[in-house]
Coordinates of N, CA and C in Angstrom, one line a residue:
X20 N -83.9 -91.8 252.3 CA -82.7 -91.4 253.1 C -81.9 -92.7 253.5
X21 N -80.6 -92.8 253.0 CA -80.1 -93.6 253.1 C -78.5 -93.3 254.3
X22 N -79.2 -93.0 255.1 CA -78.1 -93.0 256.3 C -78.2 -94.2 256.8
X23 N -76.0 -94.5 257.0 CA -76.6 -95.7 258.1 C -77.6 -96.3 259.0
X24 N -77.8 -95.0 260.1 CA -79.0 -95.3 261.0 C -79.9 -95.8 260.8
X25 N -80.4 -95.0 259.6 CA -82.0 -95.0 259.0 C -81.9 -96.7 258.4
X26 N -81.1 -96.9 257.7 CA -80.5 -98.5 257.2 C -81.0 -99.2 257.9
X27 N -79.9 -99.1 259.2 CA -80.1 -100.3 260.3 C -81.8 -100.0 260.8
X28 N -82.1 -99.3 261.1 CA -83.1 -99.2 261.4 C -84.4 -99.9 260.8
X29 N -84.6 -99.7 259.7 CA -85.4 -100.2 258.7 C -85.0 -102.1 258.7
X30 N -83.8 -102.5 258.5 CA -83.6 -103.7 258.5 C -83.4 -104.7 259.5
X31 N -83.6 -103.5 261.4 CA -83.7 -104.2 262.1 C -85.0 -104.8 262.4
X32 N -86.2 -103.6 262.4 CA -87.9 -103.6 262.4 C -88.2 -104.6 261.7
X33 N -87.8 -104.3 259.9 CA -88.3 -105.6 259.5 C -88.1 -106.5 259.5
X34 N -86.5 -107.4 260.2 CA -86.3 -108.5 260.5 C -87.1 -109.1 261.8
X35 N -87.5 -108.2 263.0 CA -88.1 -108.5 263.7 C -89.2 -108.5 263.6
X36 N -90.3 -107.4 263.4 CA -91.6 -107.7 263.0 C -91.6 -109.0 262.1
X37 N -90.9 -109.0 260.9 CA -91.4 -110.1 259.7 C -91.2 -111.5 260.3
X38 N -90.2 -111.6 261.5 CA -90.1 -113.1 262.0 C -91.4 -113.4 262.9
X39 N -91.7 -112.4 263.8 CA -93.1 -112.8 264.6 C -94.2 -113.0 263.7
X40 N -94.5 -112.2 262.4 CA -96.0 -112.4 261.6 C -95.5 -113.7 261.2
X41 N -94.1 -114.0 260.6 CA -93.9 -115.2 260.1 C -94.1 -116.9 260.6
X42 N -93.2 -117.0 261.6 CA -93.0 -117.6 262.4 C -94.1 -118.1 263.3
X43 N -94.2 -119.7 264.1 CA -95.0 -119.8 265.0 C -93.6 -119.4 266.4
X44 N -94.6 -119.0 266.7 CA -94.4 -118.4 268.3 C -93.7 -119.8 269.0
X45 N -93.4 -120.8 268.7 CA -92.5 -122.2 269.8 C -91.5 -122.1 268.6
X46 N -91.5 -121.4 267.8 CA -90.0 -121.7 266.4 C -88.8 -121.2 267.2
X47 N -88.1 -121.9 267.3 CA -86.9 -121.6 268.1 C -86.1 -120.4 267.1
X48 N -86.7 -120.0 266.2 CA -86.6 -118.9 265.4 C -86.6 -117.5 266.5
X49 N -87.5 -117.4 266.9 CA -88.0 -116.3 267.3 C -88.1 -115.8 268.6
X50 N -88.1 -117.3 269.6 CA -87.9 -117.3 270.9 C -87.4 -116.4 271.4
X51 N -86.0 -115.9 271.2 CA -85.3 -114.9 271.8 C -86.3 -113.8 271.5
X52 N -87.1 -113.6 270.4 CA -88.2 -112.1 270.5 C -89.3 -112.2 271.3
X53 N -89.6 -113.4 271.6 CA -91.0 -113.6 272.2 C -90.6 -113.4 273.7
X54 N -89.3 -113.9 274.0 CA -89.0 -113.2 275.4 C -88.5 -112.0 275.5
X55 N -88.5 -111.0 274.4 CA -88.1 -109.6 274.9 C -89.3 -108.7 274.9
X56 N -89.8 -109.8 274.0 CA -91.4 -108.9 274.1 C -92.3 -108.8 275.4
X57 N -92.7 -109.9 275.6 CA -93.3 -110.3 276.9 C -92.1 -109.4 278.5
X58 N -91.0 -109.4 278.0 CA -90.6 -108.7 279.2 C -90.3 -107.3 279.3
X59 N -90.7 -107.0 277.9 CA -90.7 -105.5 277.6 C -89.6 -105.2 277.7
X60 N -88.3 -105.9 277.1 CA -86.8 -105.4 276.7 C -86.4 -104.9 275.3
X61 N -87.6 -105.3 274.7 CA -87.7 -105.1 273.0 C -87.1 -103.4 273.1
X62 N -88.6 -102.8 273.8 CA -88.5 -101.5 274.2 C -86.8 -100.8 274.4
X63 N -86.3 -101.2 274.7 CA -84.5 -100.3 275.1 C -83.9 -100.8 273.9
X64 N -84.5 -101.8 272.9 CA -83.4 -101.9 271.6 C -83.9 -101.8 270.6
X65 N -85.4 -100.6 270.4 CA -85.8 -100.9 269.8 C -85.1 -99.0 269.3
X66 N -85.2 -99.3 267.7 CA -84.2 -98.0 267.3 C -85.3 -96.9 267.4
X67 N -84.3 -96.0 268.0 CA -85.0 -94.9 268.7 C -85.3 -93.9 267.4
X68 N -85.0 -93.8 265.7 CA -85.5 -93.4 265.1 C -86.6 -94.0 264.3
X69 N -87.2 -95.0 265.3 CA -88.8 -95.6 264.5 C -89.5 -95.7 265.8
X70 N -90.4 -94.6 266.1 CA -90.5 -94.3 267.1 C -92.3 -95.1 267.2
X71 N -92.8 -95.6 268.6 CA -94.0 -96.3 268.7 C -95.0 -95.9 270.0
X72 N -95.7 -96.3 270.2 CA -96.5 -95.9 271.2 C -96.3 -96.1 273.0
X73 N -95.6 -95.6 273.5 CA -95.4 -96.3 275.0 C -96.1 -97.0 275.7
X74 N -97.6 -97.2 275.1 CA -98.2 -98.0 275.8 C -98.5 -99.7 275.2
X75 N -97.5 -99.6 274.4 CA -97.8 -100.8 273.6 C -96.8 -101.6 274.3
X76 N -95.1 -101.3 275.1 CA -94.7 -102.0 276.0 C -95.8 -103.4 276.9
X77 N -96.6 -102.7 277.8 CA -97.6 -102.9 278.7 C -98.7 -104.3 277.9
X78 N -98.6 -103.9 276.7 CA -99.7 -104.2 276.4 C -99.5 -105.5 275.4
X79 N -97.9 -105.6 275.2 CA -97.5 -106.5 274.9 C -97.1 -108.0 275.6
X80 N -97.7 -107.6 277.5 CA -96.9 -108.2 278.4 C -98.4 -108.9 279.0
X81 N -100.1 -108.3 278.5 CA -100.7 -108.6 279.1 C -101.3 -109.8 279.0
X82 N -101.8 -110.9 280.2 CA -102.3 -112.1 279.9 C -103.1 -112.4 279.3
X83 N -103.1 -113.8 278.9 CA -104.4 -114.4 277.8 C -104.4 -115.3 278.3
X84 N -105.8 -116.1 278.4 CA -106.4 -117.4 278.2 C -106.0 -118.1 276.7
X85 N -105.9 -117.4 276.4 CA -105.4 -118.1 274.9 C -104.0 -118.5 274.6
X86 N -103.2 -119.5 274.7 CA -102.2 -120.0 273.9 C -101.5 -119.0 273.3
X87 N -100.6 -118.5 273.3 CA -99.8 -117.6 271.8 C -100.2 -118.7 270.8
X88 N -99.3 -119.6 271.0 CA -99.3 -120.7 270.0 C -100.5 -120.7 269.2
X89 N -101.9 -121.1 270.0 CA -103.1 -121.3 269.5 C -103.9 -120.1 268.7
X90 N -103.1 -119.2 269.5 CA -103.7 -117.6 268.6 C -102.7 -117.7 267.2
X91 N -101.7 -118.1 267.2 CA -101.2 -117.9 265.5 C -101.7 -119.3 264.5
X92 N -102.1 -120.2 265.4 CA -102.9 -121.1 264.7 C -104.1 -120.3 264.0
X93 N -104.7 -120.0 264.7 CA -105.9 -119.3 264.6 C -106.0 -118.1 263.2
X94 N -104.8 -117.4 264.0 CA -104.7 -116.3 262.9 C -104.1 -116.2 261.3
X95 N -103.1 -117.5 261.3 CA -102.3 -117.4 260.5 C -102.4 -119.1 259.3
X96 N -102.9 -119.6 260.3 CA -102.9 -121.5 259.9 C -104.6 -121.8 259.4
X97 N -105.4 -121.7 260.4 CA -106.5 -122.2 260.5 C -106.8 -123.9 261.3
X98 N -107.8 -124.5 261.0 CA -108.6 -124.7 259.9 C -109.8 -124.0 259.4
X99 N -109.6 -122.4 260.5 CA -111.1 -121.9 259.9 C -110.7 -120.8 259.2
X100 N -111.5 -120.0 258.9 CA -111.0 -119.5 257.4 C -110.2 -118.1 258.9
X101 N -109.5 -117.3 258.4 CA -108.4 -116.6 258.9 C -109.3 -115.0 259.0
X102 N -109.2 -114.4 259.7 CA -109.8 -113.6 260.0 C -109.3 -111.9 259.1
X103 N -107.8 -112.0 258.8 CA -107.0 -110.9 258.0 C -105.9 -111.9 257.5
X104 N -106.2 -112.9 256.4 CA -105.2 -113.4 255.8 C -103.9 -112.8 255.5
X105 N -102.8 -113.3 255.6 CA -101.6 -112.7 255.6 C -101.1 -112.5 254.3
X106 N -101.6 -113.2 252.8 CA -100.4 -112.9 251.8 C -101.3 -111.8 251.0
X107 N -100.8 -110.9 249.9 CA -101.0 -110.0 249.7 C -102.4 -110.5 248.4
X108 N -102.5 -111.5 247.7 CA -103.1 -111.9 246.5 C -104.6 -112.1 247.2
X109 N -104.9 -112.5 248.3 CA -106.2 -112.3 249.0 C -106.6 -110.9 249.1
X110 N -106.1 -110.2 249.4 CA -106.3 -108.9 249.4 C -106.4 -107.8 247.5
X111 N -105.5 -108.4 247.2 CA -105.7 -107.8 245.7 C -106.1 -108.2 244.4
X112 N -106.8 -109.9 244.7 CA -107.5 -110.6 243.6 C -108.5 -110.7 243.9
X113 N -109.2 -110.7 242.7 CA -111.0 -110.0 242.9 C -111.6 -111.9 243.3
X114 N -111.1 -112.9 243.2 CA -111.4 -114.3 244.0 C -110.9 -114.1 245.3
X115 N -110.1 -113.0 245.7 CA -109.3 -113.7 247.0 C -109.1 -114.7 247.5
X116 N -108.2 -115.1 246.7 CA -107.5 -116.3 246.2 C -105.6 -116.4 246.3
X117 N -104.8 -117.4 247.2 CA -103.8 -117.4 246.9 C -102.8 -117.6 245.5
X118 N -101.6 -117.4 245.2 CA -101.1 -117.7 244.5 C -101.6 -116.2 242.6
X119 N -102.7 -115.4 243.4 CA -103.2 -115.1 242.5 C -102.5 -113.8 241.6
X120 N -103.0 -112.9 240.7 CA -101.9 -112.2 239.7 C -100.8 -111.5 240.2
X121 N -101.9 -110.8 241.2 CA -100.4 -110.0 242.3 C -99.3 -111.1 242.5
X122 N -99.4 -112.0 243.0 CA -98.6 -112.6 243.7 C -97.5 -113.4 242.7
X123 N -97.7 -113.5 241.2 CA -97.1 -113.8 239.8 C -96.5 -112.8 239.3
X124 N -97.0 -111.6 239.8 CA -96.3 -110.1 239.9 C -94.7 -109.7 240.4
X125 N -95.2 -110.5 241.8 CA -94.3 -110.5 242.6 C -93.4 -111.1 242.2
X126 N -93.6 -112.7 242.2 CA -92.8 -113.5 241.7 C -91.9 -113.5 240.1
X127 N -92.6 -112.4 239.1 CA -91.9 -111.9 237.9 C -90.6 -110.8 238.8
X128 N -91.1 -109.5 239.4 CA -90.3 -108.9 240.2 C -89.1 -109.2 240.8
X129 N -89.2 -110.3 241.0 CA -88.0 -111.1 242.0 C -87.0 -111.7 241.4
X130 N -87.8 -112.3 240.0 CA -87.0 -113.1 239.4 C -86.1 -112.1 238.7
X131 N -86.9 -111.2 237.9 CA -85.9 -109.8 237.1 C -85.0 -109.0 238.2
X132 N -85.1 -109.0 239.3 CA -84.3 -108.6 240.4 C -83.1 -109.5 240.9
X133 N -83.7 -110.9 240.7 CA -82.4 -111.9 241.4 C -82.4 -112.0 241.9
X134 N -83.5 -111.9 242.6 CA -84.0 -112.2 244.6 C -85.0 -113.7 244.4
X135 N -83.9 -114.5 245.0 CA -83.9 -115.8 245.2 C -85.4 -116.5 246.6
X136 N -86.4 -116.9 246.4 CA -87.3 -117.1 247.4 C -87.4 -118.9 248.2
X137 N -86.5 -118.7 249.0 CA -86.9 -120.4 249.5 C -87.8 -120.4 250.6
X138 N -88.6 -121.3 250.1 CA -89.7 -121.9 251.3 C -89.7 -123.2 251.6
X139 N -89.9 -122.9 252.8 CA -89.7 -124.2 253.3 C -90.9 -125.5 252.9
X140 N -92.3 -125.0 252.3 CA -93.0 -125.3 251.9 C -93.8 -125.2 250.6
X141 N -94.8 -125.4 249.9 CA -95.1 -124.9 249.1 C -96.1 -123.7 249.1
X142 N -95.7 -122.6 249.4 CA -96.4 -121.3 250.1 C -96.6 -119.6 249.3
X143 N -97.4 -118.9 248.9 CA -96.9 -117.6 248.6 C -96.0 -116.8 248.8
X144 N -95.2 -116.0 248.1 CA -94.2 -115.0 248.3 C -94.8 -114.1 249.0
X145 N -95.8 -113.6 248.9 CA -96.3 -112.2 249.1 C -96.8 -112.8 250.8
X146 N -96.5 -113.7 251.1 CA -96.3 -113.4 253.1 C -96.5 -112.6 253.6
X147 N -97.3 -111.5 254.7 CA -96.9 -110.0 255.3 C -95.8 -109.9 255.7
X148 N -95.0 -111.5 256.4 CA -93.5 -111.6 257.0 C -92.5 -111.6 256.4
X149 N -93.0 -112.4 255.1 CA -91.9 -112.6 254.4 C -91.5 -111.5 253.3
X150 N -92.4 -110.3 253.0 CA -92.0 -109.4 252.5 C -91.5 -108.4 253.5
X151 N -91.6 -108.4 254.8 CA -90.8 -107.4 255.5 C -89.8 -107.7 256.1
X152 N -89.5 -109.2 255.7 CA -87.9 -109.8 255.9 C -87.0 -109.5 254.7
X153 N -87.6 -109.9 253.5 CA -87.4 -109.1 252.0 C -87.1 -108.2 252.4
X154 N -87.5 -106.8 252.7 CA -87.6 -105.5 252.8 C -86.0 -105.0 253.7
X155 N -86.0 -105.6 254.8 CA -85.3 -105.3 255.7 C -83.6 -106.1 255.1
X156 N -83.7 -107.3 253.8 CA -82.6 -107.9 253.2 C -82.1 -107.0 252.9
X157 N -83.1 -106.6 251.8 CA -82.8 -105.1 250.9 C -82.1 -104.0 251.4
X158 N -82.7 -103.7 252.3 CA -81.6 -102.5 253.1 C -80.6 -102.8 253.6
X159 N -80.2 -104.0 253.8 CA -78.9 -104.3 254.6 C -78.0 -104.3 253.4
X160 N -78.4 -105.0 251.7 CA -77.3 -105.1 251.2 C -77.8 -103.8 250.0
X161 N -78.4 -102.6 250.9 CA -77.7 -101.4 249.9 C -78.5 -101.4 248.6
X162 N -79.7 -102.3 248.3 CA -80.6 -102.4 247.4 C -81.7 -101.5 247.0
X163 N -82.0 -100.1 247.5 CA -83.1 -99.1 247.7 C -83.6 -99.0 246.6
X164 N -83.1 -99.0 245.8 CA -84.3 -99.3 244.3 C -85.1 -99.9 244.2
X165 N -85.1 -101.5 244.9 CA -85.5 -102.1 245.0 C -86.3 -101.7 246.1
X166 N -86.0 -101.7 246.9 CA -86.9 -101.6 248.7 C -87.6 -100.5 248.3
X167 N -87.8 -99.4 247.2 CA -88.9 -98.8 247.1 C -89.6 -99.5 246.5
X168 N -89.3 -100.1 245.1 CA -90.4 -100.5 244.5 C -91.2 -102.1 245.3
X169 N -90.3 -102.9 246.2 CA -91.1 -103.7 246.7 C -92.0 -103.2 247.7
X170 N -91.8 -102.0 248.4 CA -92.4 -101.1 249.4 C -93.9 -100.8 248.5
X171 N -93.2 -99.5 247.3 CA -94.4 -98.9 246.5 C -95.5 -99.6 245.9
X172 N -94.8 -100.7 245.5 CA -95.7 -102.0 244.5 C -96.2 -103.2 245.3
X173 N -95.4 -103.4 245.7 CA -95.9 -105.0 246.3 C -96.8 -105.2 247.7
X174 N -95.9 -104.0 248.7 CA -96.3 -104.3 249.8 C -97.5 -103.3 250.7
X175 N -96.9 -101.9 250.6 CA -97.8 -101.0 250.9 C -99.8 -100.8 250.6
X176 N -99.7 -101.1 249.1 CA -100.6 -101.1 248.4 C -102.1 -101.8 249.3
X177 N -101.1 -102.6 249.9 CA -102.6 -103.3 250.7 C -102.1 -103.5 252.0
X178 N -101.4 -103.9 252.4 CA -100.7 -103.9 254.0 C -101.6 -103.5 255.0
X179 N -102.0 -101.9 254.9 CA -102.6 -100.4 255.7 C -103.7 -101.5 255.9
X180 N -104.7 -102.4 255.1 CA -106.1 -102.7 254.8 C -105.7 -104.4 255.8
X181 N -104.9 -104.7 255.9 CA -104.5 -106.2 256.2 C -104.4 -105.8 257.3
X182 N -103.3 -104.8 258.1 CA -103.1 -104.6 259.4 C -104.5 -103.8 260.2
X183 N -105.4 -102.9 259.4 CA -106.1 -102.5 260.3 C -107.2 -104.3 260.3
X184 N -107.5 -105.1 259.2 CA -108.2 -106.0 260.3 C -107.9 -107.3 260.9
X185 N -105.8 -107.1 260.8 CA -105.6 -107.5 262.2 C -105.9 -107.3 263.0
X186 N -105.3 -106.1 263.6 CA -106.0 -105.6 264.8 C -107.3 -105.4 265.2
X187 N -108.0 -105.4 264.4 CA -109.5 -105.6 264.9 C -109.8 -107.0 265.4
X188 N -109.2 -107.8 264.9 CA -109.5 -109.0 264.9 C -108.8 -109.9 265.5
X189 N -107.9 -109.4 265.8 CA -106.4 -110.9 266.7 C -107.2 -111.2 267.5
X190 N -107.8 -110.7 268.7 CA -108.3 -111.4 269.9 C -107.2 -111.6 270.6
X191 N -106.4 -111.3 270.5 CA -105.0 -111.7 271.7 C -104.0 -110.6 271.6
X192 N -104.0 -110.1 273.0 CA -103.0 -108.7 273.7 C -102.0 -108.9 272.4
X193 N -101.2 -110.2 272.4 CA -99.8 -110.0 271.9 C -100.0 -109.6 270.4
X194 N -100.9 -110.4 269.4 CA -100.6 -110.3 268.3 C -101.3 -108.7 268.2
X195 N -102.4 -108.7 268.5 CA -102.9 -107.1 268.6 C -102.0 -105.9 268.5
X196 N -101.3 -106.3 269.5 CA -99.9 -105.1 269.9 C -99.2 -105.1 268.7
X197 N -98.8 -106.3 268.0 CA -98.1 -106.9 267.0 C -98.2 -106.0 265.8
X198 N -99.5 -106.0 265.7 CA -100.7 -105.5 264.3 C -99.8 -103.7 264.4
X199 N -100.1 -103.6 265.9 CA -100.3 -102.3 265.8 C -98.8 -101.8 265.9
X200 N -98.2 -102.2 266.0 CA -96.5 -102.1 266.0 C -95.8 -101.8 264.5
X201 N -96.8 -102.6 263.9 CA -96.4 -103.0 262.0 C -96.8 -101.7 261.8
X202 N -98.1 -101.1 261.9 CA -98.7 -100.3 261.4 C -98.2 -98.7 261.7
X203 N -97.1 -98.9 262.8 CA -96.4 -97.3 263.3 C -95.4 -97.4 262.6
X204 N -94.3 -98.9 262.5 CA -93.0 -98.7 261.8 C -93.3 -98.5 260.1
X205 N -94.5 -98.8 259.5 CA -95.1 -99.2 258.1 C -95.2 -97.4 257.9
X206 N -96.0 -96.9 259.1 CA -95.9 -95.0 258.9 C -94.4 -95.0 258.6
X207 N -93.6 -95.1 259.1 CA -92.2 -94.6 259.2 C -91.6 -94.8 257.6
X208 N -91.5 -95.7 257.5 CA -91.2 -96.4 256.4 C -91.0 -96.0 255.2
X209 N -92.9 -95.5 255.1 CA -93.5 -94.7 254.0 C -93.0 -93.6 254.1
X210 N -92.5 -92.8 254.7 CA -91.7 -91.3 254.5 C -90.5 -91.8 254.0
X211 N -90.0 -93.1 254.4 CA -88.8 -92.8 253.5 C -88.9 -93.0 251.7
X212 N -90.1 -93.1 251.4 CA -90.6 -93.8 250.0 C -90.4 -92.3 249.2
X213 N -89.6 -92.6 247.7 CA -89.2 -91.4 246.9 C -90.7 -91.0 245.9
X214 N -91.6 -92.3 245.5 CA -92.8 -91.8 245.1 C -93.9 -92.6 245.8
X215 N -95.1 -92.1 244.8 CA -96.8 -92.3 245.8 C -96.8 -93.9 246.0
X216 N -97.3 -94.6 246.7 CA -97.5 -95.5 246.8 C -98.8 -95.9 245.8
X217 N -98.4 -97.2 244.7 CA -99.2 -97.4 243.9 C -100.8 -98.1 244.5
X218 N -101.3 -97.0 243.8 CA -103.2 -97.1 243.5 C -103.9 -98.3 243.5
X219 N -103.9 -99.4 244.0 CA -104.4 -100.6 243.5 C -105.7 -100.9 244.4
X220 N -106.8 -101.6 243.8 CA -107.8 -101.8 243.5 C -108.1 -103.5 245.0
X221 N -108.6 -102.8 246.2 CA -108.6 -104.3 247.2 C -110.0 -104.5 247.2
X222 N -110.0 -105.7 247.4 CA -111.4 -106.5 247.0 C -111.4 -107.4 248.4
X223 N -111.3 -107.1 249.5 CA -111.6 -107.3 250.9 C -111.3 -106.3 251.8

């Protein structure tokens, strides 16, 4: 469904979800979302056709002993091994291993598409963030052929298996909330999807 609404909608979630999994929480990136989150303003702008749980407001505001900062060390950086790795080739290479076939997949996909990938480092494409910043590009410039098949192929496929052991696992109110936020707009999403989300084979 390609109504405006539904558009904006889709390209607002994934700009904002994909900057918090992306981003560290002190990135002057994001700042402005870390303070709407924490004050539960997100809630009044958040589009009222990707609808979430009311009690995740609350739950995104509650205290930690823990650092944000130190919890996306933790969860996203290391030095210990990561508890729900973020890029998609750990999840769908039988090494779970970065950089691995999925993720050469990806990177063939993008190139035959024309979707240009800069990183600021030497890093995977298949990011959880950086494919739902992808995702949410895609809808702004009217690309849906595409935003299915990176939806059907690339991202869906394993996402459901990544975000449930985020949330099992964050240890911290915010990113927990986080997990579980992906995981209601990721429902929504998928109804807008024209076919099944492709079958693939996870090895964590």
């Amino acid at each position: 469904m390609n109504q405006p609404r539904f558009v904006e909608a889709i390209a607002i979630t994934g700009r904002v979800l994909g900057g918090l999994f992306y981003y560290d929480p002190q990135s002057e990136n994001i700042a402005p979302l870390i303070r709407a989150f924490h004050d539960g303003s997100w809630a009044q702008q958040w589009p009222e056709s990707i609808p979430f749980k009311p009690e995740l407001v609350e739950s995104f505001q509650v205290a930690s002993e823990e650092p944000l900062s130190e919890a996306y060390q933790r969860l996203f950086v290391g030095p210990y091994a990561l508890p729900a790795p973020p890029w998609g080739s750990v999840w769908l290479d039988r090494e779970n291993v970065l950089f691995g076939d999925s993720t050469l997949a990806l990177r063939q996909w993008m190139r035959e598409n024309g979707i240009a990938f800069e990183a600021e480092q030497n890093e995977p494409e298949d990011h959880f963030g950086t494919l739902l910043m992808l995702a949410a590009w895609l809808k702004e410039n009217n690309r849906d052929e595409e935003w299915q098949q990176l939806l059907g192929w690339h991202l869906l496929p394993w996402s459901g298996r990544f975000l449930e052991e985020f949330v099992a696992h964050a240890e911290h109110p915010f990113y927990r909330s986080l997990g579980e936020l992906a995981q209601q707009t990721l429902a929504f999403w998928q109804t807008e999807l024209l076919s099944p989300v492709a079958d693939k084979k996870l090895y964590r």
